[in-house]
Short mmCIF file of C-alpha atoms and ligand atoms in Angstrom, two decimals:
data_model
loop_
_atom_site.label_atom_id
_atom_site.label_comp_id
_atom_site.label_asym_id
_atom_site.label_seq_id
_atom_site.Cartn_x
_atom_site.Cartn_y
_atom_site.Cartn_z
CA MET A 1 81.10 135.82 130.46
CA ALA A 2 81.06 134.10 127.12
CA ASN A 3 83.68 135.67 124.95
CA VAL A 4 84.68 133.29 122.19
CA LYS A 5 88.28 133.70 121.15
CA ILE A 6 89.58 132.01 118.04
CA SER A 7 93.34 132.11 117.53
CA ASN A 8 95.23 130.99 114.42
CA LEU A 9 92.50 128.49 113.64
CA ASN A 10 93.09 126.10 110.76
CA LYS A 11 91.10 123.25 109.32
CA LYS A 12 92.54 120.84 106.81
CA TYR A 13 90.16 118.06 105.85
CA PRO A 14 91.60 114.54 105.49
CA ASN A 15 91.61 114.94 101.69
CA GLY A 16 94.08 117.83 102.18
CA PHE A 17 91.60 120.64 101.50
CA HIS A 18 92.50 123.71 103.57
CA ALA A 19 89.01 125.02 104.42
CA VAL A 20 89.85 127.49 107.22
CA LYS A 21 93.10 129.41 107.09
CA ASP A 22 94.64 131.02 110.15
CA VAL A 23 91.44 132.62 111.38
CA ASN A 24 91.68 135.05 114.31
CA LEU A 25 88.41 136.34 115.68
CA GLU A 26 87.21 137.47 119.06
CA ILE A 27 83.47 137.37 119.63
CA ILE A 28 82.59 139.57 122.55
CA ASP A 29 80.15 138.51 125.25
CA LYS A 30 76.52 139.18 124.24
CA GLU A 31 77.24 140.26 120.70
CA PHE A 32 75.42 139.07 117.57
CA MET A 33 78.31 138.04 115.34
CA ILE A 34 77.57 137.03 111.78
CA LEU A 35 79.93 134.90 109.72
CA VAL A 36 79.08 135.65 106.11
CA GLY A 37 80.58 134.69 102.78
CA PRO A 38 79.89 132.77 99.59
CA SER A 39 79.26 129.04 99.51
CA GLY A 40 82.36 127.07 100.46
CA CYS A 41 84.21 129.95 102.17
CA GLY A 42 84.63 127.99 105.42
CA LYS A 43 82.01 129.60 107.63
CA THR A 44 80.17 126.38 108.55
CA THR A 45 83.46 124.63 109.23
CA THR A 46 84.43 127.49 111.57
CA LEU A 47 81.09 127.30 113.39
CA ARG A 48 81.36 123.53 113.72
CA MET A 49 84.80 123.90 115.25
CA ILE A 50 83.35 126.36 117.80
CA ALA A 51 80.65 123.79 118.55
CA GLY A 52 83.19 120.99 118.87
CA LEU A 53 81.60 119.03 116.03
CA GLU A 54 84.68 119.33 113.85
CA GLU A 55 88.22 118.63 114.95
CA ILE A 56 90.62 121.57 114.92
CA THR A 57 93.72 120.98 112.78
CA SER A 58 95.71 123.72 114.52
CA GLY A 59 95.06 126.82 116.57
CA GLU A 60 93.19 127.55 119.73
CA MET A 61 89.54 127.90 120.65
CA GLN A 62 88.57 129.58 123.89
CA ILE A 63 85.05 129.99 125.32
CA GLY A 64 84.93 132.17 128.41
CA ASP A 65 88.08 131.39 130.37
CA GLN A 66 88.39 127.86 129.11
CA ILE A 67 90.41 126.50 126.20
CA VAL A 68 87.96 124.09 124.64
CA ASN A 69 89.99 122.41 121.89
CA ASP A 70 89.59 119.08 123.67
CA VAL A 71 86.24 119.70 125.37
CA SER A 72 83.33 117.67 123.99
CA PRO A 73 80.36 119.56 122.46
CA LYS A 74 78.03 118.72 125.35
CA ASP A 75 80.42 120.27 127.86
CA ARG A 76 80.88 123.56 125.98
CA ASN A 77 77.74 125.30 127.21
CA ILE A 78 76.69 126.12 123.67
CA ALA A 79 73.52 125.32 121.74
CA MET A 80 73.41 124.94 118.00
CA VAL A 81 70.45 125.55 115.71
CA PHE A 82 70.79 123.86 112.34
CA GLN A 83 69.42 124.71 108.92
CA ASN A 84 67.24 121.57 108.83
CA TYR A 85 66.13 122.08 112.49
CA ALA A 86 67.02 118.46 113.36
CA LEU A 87 63.84 117.83 115.37
CA TYR A 88 62.90 114.30 116.44
CA PRO A 89 59.85 113.46 114.28
CA HIS A 90 58.24 110.98 116.69
CA MET A 91 58.34 113.36 119.67
CA THR A 92 55.98 116.22 120.50
CA VAL A 93 57.21 119.79 120.54
CA TYR A 94 57.33 119.62 124.33
CA ASP A 95 59.41 116.45 124.30
CA ASN A 96 61.72 117.82 121.63
CA MET A 97 62.38 120.82 123.83
CA ALA A 98 62.69 118.71 126.98
CA PHE A 99 65.03 116.12 125.47
CA GLY A 100 68.39 117.73 126.27
CA LEU A 101 67.26 118.71 129.75
CA LYS A 102 66.08 115.17 130.57
CA LEU A 103 69.47 113.83 129.50
CA LYS A 104 71.03 116.22 131.99
CA LYS A 105 68.62 114.93 134.64
CA THR A 106 67.03 118.36 135.15
CA PRO A 107 64.09 118.09 137.60
CA LYS A 108 60.66 117.83 135.95
CA ALA A 109 59.34 121.04 137.50
CA GLU A 110 62.30 123.01 136.19
CA ILE A 111 61.94 121.50 132.72
CA ASP A 112 58.29 122.57 132.76
CA GLU A 113 59.15 126.06 133.84
CA ARG A 114 61.89 126.55 131.25
CA ILE A 115 59.73 125.20 128.41
CA THR A 116 56.76 127.37 129.40
CA LYS A 117 58.97 130.44 129.44
CA ALA A 118 60.69 129.66 126.12
CA ALA A 119 57.35 128.80 124.50
CA ARG A 120 55.98 132.15 125.63
CA ILE A 121 58.99 134.05 124.22
CA LEU A 122 58.61 132.25 120.89
CA ASP A 123 54.82 132.27 120.82
CA ILE A 124 54.54 128.49 120.41
CA GLU A 125 52.58 127.71 123.60
CA VAL A 126 49.65 126.27 121.65
CA LEU A 127 51.93 123.93 119.68
CA LEU A 128 53.52 122.04 122.56
CA LYS A 129 51.49 118.85 122.04
CA ARG A 130 52.00 118.67 118.28
CA LYS A 131 54.54 116.60 116.37
CA PRO A 132 56.98 118.31 113.97
CA LYS A 133 55.12 117.12 110.87
CA GLN A 134 52.03 119.02 112.07
CA LEU A 135 53.98 122.30 112.01
CA SER A 136 54.82 124.84 109.31
CA GLY A 137 58.45 125.59 108.46
CA GLY A 138 58.41 128.76 110.54
CA GLN A 139 56.92 126.95 113.53
CA ARG A 140 59.54 124.19 113.26
CA GLN A 141 62.19 126.88 113.23
CA ARG A 142 60.79 128.33 116.46
CA VAL A 143 60.78 124.91 118.09
CA ALA A 144 64.42 124.42 117.12
CA LEU A 145 65.17 127.80 118.71
CA GLY A 146 63.09 126.84 121.75
CA ARG A 147 65.07 123.67 122.21
CA ALA A 148 68.24 125.77 122.24
CA ILE A 149 66.82 128.42 124.60
CA VAL A 150 65.72 125.98 127.32
CA ARG A 151 69.29 124.82 127.70
CA LYS A 152 70.29 128.35 128.73
CA PRO A 153 73.55 128.19 126.81
CA GLU A 154 76.23 130.85 127.08
CA VAL A 155 76.56 130.88 123.30
CA PHE A 156 74.01 130.23 120.54
CA LEU A 157 75.41 128.92 117.29
CA MET A 158 73.16 129.10 114.24
CA ASP A 159 73.89 127.72 110.80
CA GLU A 160 71.68 129.30 108.14
CA PRO A 161 68.58 128.79 110.31
CA LEU A 162 66.30 130.80 108.01
CA SER A 163 67.28 129.37 104.64
CA ASN A 164 64.39 126.89 104.47
CA LEU A 165 61.75 129.56 105.03
CA ASP A 166 59.91 131.50 102.35
CA ALA A 167 60.97 135.09 101.69
CA LYS A 168 58.24 136.74 103.75
CA LEU A 169 58.73 134.53 106.79
CA ARG A 170 62.48 134.99 106.56
CA VAL A 171 62.06 138.76 106.90
CA GLN A 172 59.74 138.27 109.86
CA MET A 173 62.09 135.81 111.58
CA ARG A 174 65.01 138.21 111.08
CA ALA A 175 63.23 140.75 113.23
CA GLU A 176 62.32 138.06 115.76
CA LEU A 177 65.90 136.88 116.06
CA ILE A 178 67.05 140.44 116.76
CA LYS A 179 64.40 140.67 119.47
CA LEU A 180 65.36 137.27 120.84
CA HIS A 181 68.97 138.34 121.06
CA ASN A 182 67.94 141.46 122.96
CA ASP A 183 65.72 139.46 125.31
CA LEU A 184 68.18 136.68 126.05
CA LYS A 185 71.26 138.90 126.30
CA THR A 186 73.48 136.04 125.19
CA THR A 187 76.21 135.67 122.59
CA PHE A 188 74.91 134.71 119.14
CA ILE A 189 77.16 133.42 116.36
CA TYR A 190 75.26 133.10 113.15
CA VAL A 191 76.34 131.73 109.77
CA THR A 192 74.75 132.89 106.52
CA HIS A 193 75.62 133.44 102.88
CA ASP A 194 72.96 136.16 102.71
CA GLN A 195 74.45 139.62 103.01
CA THR A 196 71.05 141.14 103.83
CA GLU A 197 70.72 138.89 106.87
CA ALA A 198 74.24 139.85 107.89
CA MET A 199 73.63 143.58 107.48
CA THR A 200 70.27 143.63 109.25
CA MET A 201 70.99 141.38 112.22
CA GLY A 202 74.66 141.53 113.10
CA THR A 203 76.13 143.80 115.73
CA ARG A 204 79.34 142.83 113.95
CA ILE A 205 80.02 140.97 110.76
CA CYS A 206 82.94 138.74 109.84
CA VAL A 207 83.21 138.48 106.05
CA MET A 208 85.04 135.35 104.86
CA ASN A 209 86.28 134.18 101.47
CA ASN A 210 88.37 131.13 100.54
CA GLY A 211 88.85 130.19 104.20
CA LEU A 212 90.24 133.63 105.07
CA VAL A 213 88.77 136.44 107.14
CA GLN A 214 88.40 139.48 104.89
CA GLN A 215 87.06 142.05 107.37
CA VAL A 216 85.48 142.16 110.82
CA ALA A 217 83.47 145.27 111.66
CA ASP A 218 80.00 146.62 112.39
CA PRO A 219 77.59 146.65 109.41
CA ARG A 220 77.91 150.38 108.77
CA THR A 221 81.70 150.22 108.56
CA ILE A 222 81.60 147.14 106.34
CA TYR A 223 79.22 148.94 103.98
CA ASN A 224 80.86 152.37 103.98
CA SER A 225 84.49 151.36 104.30
CA PRO A 226 84.99 147.89 102.85
CA ALA A 227 88.54 146.71 103.43
CA ASN A 228 89.00 145.26 99.98
CA LEU A 229 87.45 144.60 96.60
CA PHE A 230 85.88 141.32 97.71
CA VAL A 231 84.02 142.84 100.67
CA ALA A 232 82.96 145.83 98.55
CA GLY A 233 81.45 143.53 95.93
CA PHE A 234 79.92 141.00 98.31
CA ILE A 235 78.11 143.42 100.60
CA GLY A 236 75.41 145.62 99.10
CA ALA A 237 72.64 145.00 96.60
CA PRO A 238 72.69 145.96 93.82
CA GLN A 239 76.42 145.48 93.77
CA MET A 240 78.95 148.32 93.83
CA ASN A 241 80.02 149.46 90.35
CA PHE A 242 83.68 148.76 89.56
CA PHE A 243 85.78 150.21 86.75
CA PRO A 244 89.45 150.77 85.99
CA GLY A 245 91.01 154.13 86.77
CA ARG A 246 94.31 155.88 87.23
CA ILE A 247 95.36 158.18 90.07
CA VAL A 248 97.09 161.28 88.71
CA ASP A 249 99.18 163.76 90.73
CA GLY A 250 97.71 162.34 93.93
CA LYS A 251 94.69 164.59 93.35
CA PHE A 252 92.59 163.12 90.59
CA VAL A 253 91.38 159.81 89.32
CA GLU A 254 90.99 159.45 85.58
CA VAL A 255 88.36 157.07 84.31
CA GLU A 256 88.08 156.71 80.54
CA ASP A 257 87.06 160.21 79.33
CA HIS A 258 86.38 161.63 82.78
CA THR A 259 88.40 162.97 85.64
CA PHE A 260 87.18 163.02 89.23
CA LYS A 261 88.76 165.13 91.93
CA LEU A 262 89.75 163.11 94.98
CA SER A 263 88.38 164.11 98.38
CA GLU A 264 90.82 165.48 100.98
CA LYS A 265 90.67 162.15 102.79
CA MET A 266 91.52 160.20 99.64
CA MET A 267 94.35 162.56 98.73
CA LYS A 268 95.85 162.02 102.15
CA ALA A 269 95.41 158.25 101.96
CA VAL A 270 96.96 157.85 98.51
CA LYS A 271 99.88 160.05 99.56
CA GLU A 272 100.51 158.00 102.69
CA LYS A 273 100.45 154.81 100.63
CA GLY A 274 102.72 156.18 97.92
CA LYS A 275 99.99 155.74 95.32
CA GLU A 276 99.90 159.27 93.91
CA SER A 277 100.34 157.86 90.45
CA ALA A 278 98.85 154.40 90.19
CA GLU A 279 96.43 152.17 88.38
CA VAL A 280 93.43 151.37 90.56
CA THR A 281 90.02 149.79 90.54
CA VAL A 282 87.44 152.47 91.27
CA GLY A 283 84.18 151.61 92.98
CA ILE A 284 80.95 153.52 93.54
CA ARG A 285 77.70 152.33 95.10
CA PRO A 286 74.54 152.58 92.95
CA GLU A 287 72.96 155.14 95.30
CA ASP A 288 75.98 157.43 94.93
CA ILE A 289 75.32 158.03 91.24
CA LYS A 290 72.62 160.66 90.69
CA ILE A 291 70.64 161.60 87.63
CA SER A 292 71.09 165.25 86.76
CA ASN A 293 68.04 167.38 85.95
CA SER A 294 70.10 169.67 83.77
CA GLN A 295 72.47 168.60 81.02
CA GLU A 296 75.39 168.63 83.41
CA GLY A 297 77.13 165.36 84.09
CA ILE A 298 78.15 162.38 82.03
CA SER A 299 75.77 161.41 79.28
CA ALA A 300 74.50 157.86 79.46
CA LYS A 301 71.88 155.59 77.92
CA VAL A 302 69.38 153.59 79.98
CA GLU A 303 69.49 149.87 79.12
CA VAL A 304 67.17 148.27 81.68
CA THR A 305 65.06 149.47 84.60
CA GLU A 306 63.96 147.40 87.58
CA LEU A 307 61.08 148.68 89.68
CA LEU A 308 61.25 147.75 93.36
CA GLY A 309 58.27 149.49 94.92
CA SER A 310 59.47 152.97 95.78
CA ASP A 311 62.97 152.38 94.37
CA LEU A 312 64.13 152.07 90.81
CA ASN A 313 67.33 150.36 89.70
CA VAL A 314 68.59 151.87 86.48
CA TYR A 315 71.12 149.94 84.39
CA PHE A 316 72.85 152.29 82.00
CA LYS A 317 75.82 152.52 79.68
CA ILE A 318 78.50 155.17 79.36
CA GLY A 319 80.33 154.38 76.14
CA GLN A 320 80.82 150.62 76.18
CA ARG A 321 80.75 150.21 79.98
CA SER A 322 77.67 149.22 81.99
CA TYR A 323 76.77 150.69 85.38
CA ILE A 324 73.85 150.64 87.75
CA LEU A 325 72.32 153.42 89.82
CA LYS A 326 69.53 153.46 92.33
CA THR A 327 66.94 156.21 92.30
CA GLU A 328 63.32 156.86 93.23
CA ALA A 329 60.61 155.17 91.22
CA ALA A 330 58.98 158.61 90.94
CA SER A 331 61.86 159.71 88.70
CA GLY A 332 60.01 157.98 85.85
CA ILE A 333 63.22 156.95 84.09
CA LYS A 334 62.60 154.33 81.42
CA LEU A 335 64.39 152.06 79.04
CA GLY A 336 66.06 153.89 76.15
CA ASP A 337 66.18 157.27 77.93
CA ASP A 338 69.20 159.49 77.45
CA ILE A 339 70.28 160.71 80.89
CA TYR A 340 73.04 162.73 82.52
CA THR A 341 74.72 161.09 85.49
CA VAL A 342 76.69 162.63 88.32
CA PHE A 343 79.12 160.42 90.23
CA ASP A 344 79.55 161.67 93.80
CA SER A 345 83.33 161.92 93.90
CA GLU A 346 83.31 162.06 97.72
CA LYS A 347 81.86 158.55 97.68
CA LEU A 348 84.33 156.88 95.35
CA HIS A 349 86.26 153.85 96.60
CA LEU A 350 89.77 153.14 95.37
CA PHE A 351 91.31 149.69 95.40
CA ASP A 352 94.92 148.74 94.75
CA LEU A 353 95.06 146.93 91.42
CA GLU A 354 97.35 144.16 92.69
CA THR A 355 96.48 143.62 96.34
CA GLU A 356 92.81 144.61 95.89
CA GLU A 357 93.01 146.33 99.29
CA SER A 358 91.14 149.59 99.77
CA LEU A 359 93.44 152.61 99.59
CA VAL A 360 91.24 154.80 101.76
P1 ATP B 1 78.01 126.71 102.49
O1 ATP B 1 77.38 128.05 102.61
O2 ATP B 1 77.90 126.14 101.10
O3 ATP B 1 77.63 125.74 103.57
P2 ATP B 1 80.49 127.23 103.87
O4 ATP B 1 81.14 128.53 103.73
O5 ATP B 1 79.73 126.99 105.11
O6 ATP B 1 79.59 126.95 102.62
P3 ATP B 1 82.04 124.92 104.55
O7 ATP B 1 80.90 123.99 104.68
O8 ATP B 1 82.71 125.40 105.78
O9 ATP B 1 81.63 126.17 103.68
O10 ATP B 1 83.12 124.25 103.61
C1 ATP B 1 84.34 124.90 103.30
C2 ATP B 1 85.08 124.11 102.25
O11 ATP B 1 85.50 122.87 102.80
C3 ATP B 1 84.24 123.78 101.04
O12 ATP B 1 85.02 123.98 99.89
C4 ATP B 1 83.88 122.33 101.22
O13 ATP B 1 83.75 121.69 99.99
C5 ATP B 1 85.06 121.79 102.00
N1 ATP B 1 84.67 120.69 102.88
C6 ATP B 1 83.66 120.67 103.78
N2 ATP B 1 83.59 119.50 104.41
C7 ATP B 1 84.58 118.73 103.90
C8 ATP B 1 85.05 117.39 104.14
N3 ATP B 1 84.49 116.60 105.05
N4 ATP B 1 86.10 116.95 103.40
C9 ATP B 1 86.69 117.75 102.49
N5 ATP B 1 86.31 119.02 102.22
C10 ATP B 1 85.27 119.50 102.91
#
């Protein structure tokens, strides 16, 4: 079992900077947990504390049944894959993969067997005699993964391992990492600032900002029910639309010239929270705004269109405020068009103006 349990974890760097603030997170055995957030949010620091590469200021770190605060990295039964791969340039691929095992005095025959198996999984069998400089970025990435796999760790830690790859290879490696996780049936903890990587690979996602955990949930929940304004804005591309509104009578939300009826669920939630009359930030995802074929809906003017293969992003203005919607390219909408938009009121998100927490 390789549950990783992080309790009240804090990191203050010697200069006084509080990079990780009271983080509580339990990573369940065999899950693919993604730590995601903007640059500087503390995700790498958290991962390095799990690895034992960074001292914990306060709190507790448990791997399996063991509290590992004072256990050295080599005794934690983890393997870390870094962004820059950290391969030894003068060694062949085989020797790079064998290095950790030789240090542990693993018998030669077993080293051979483990490397052959890992090389087969990663499709790098023909590269074993090459040196890192004779490899492409994607191949180097596989070798770095191979070096981790042969150690048979209980937990894989990965820090932005795909960020040095070109866009096409990154997409391909995403799928391969999902497959690898399925094949190895081991716990993966993966750091990225890329919300697409988080959404596509994670069985669960931990969204961080300013050293604080914002939400921990499966990708669908994070997308459909973001806990607060930060998560709502960070996850999803194009970004959720936000605009000011006011809840009236616990039944409606007024936005500039328009009034939307709240869904039953929202009515119940705002009542429970005593927000039946309150200023809020309203959010709606671009795919939840439709273009009406008739002249029903809110009239709007198209400012910019962005063609993405079969999809079309339409930037438009209602009065002085800009919004974005996502539709099919076949709709043929173009710059300067006058359109009628329908906001799906069932799909609105409401956020408390002060706390920025979701009300629903
Ligand atoms: P990125 O995606 O840019 O790597 P991150 O979320 O992984 O960001 P961390 O590397 O964990 O962020 O850093 C968190 C914060 O701690 C940052 O503001 C960073 O500047 C600060 N920090 C990191 N290392 C140190 C250090 N040795 N001394 C002081 N502050 C540090």
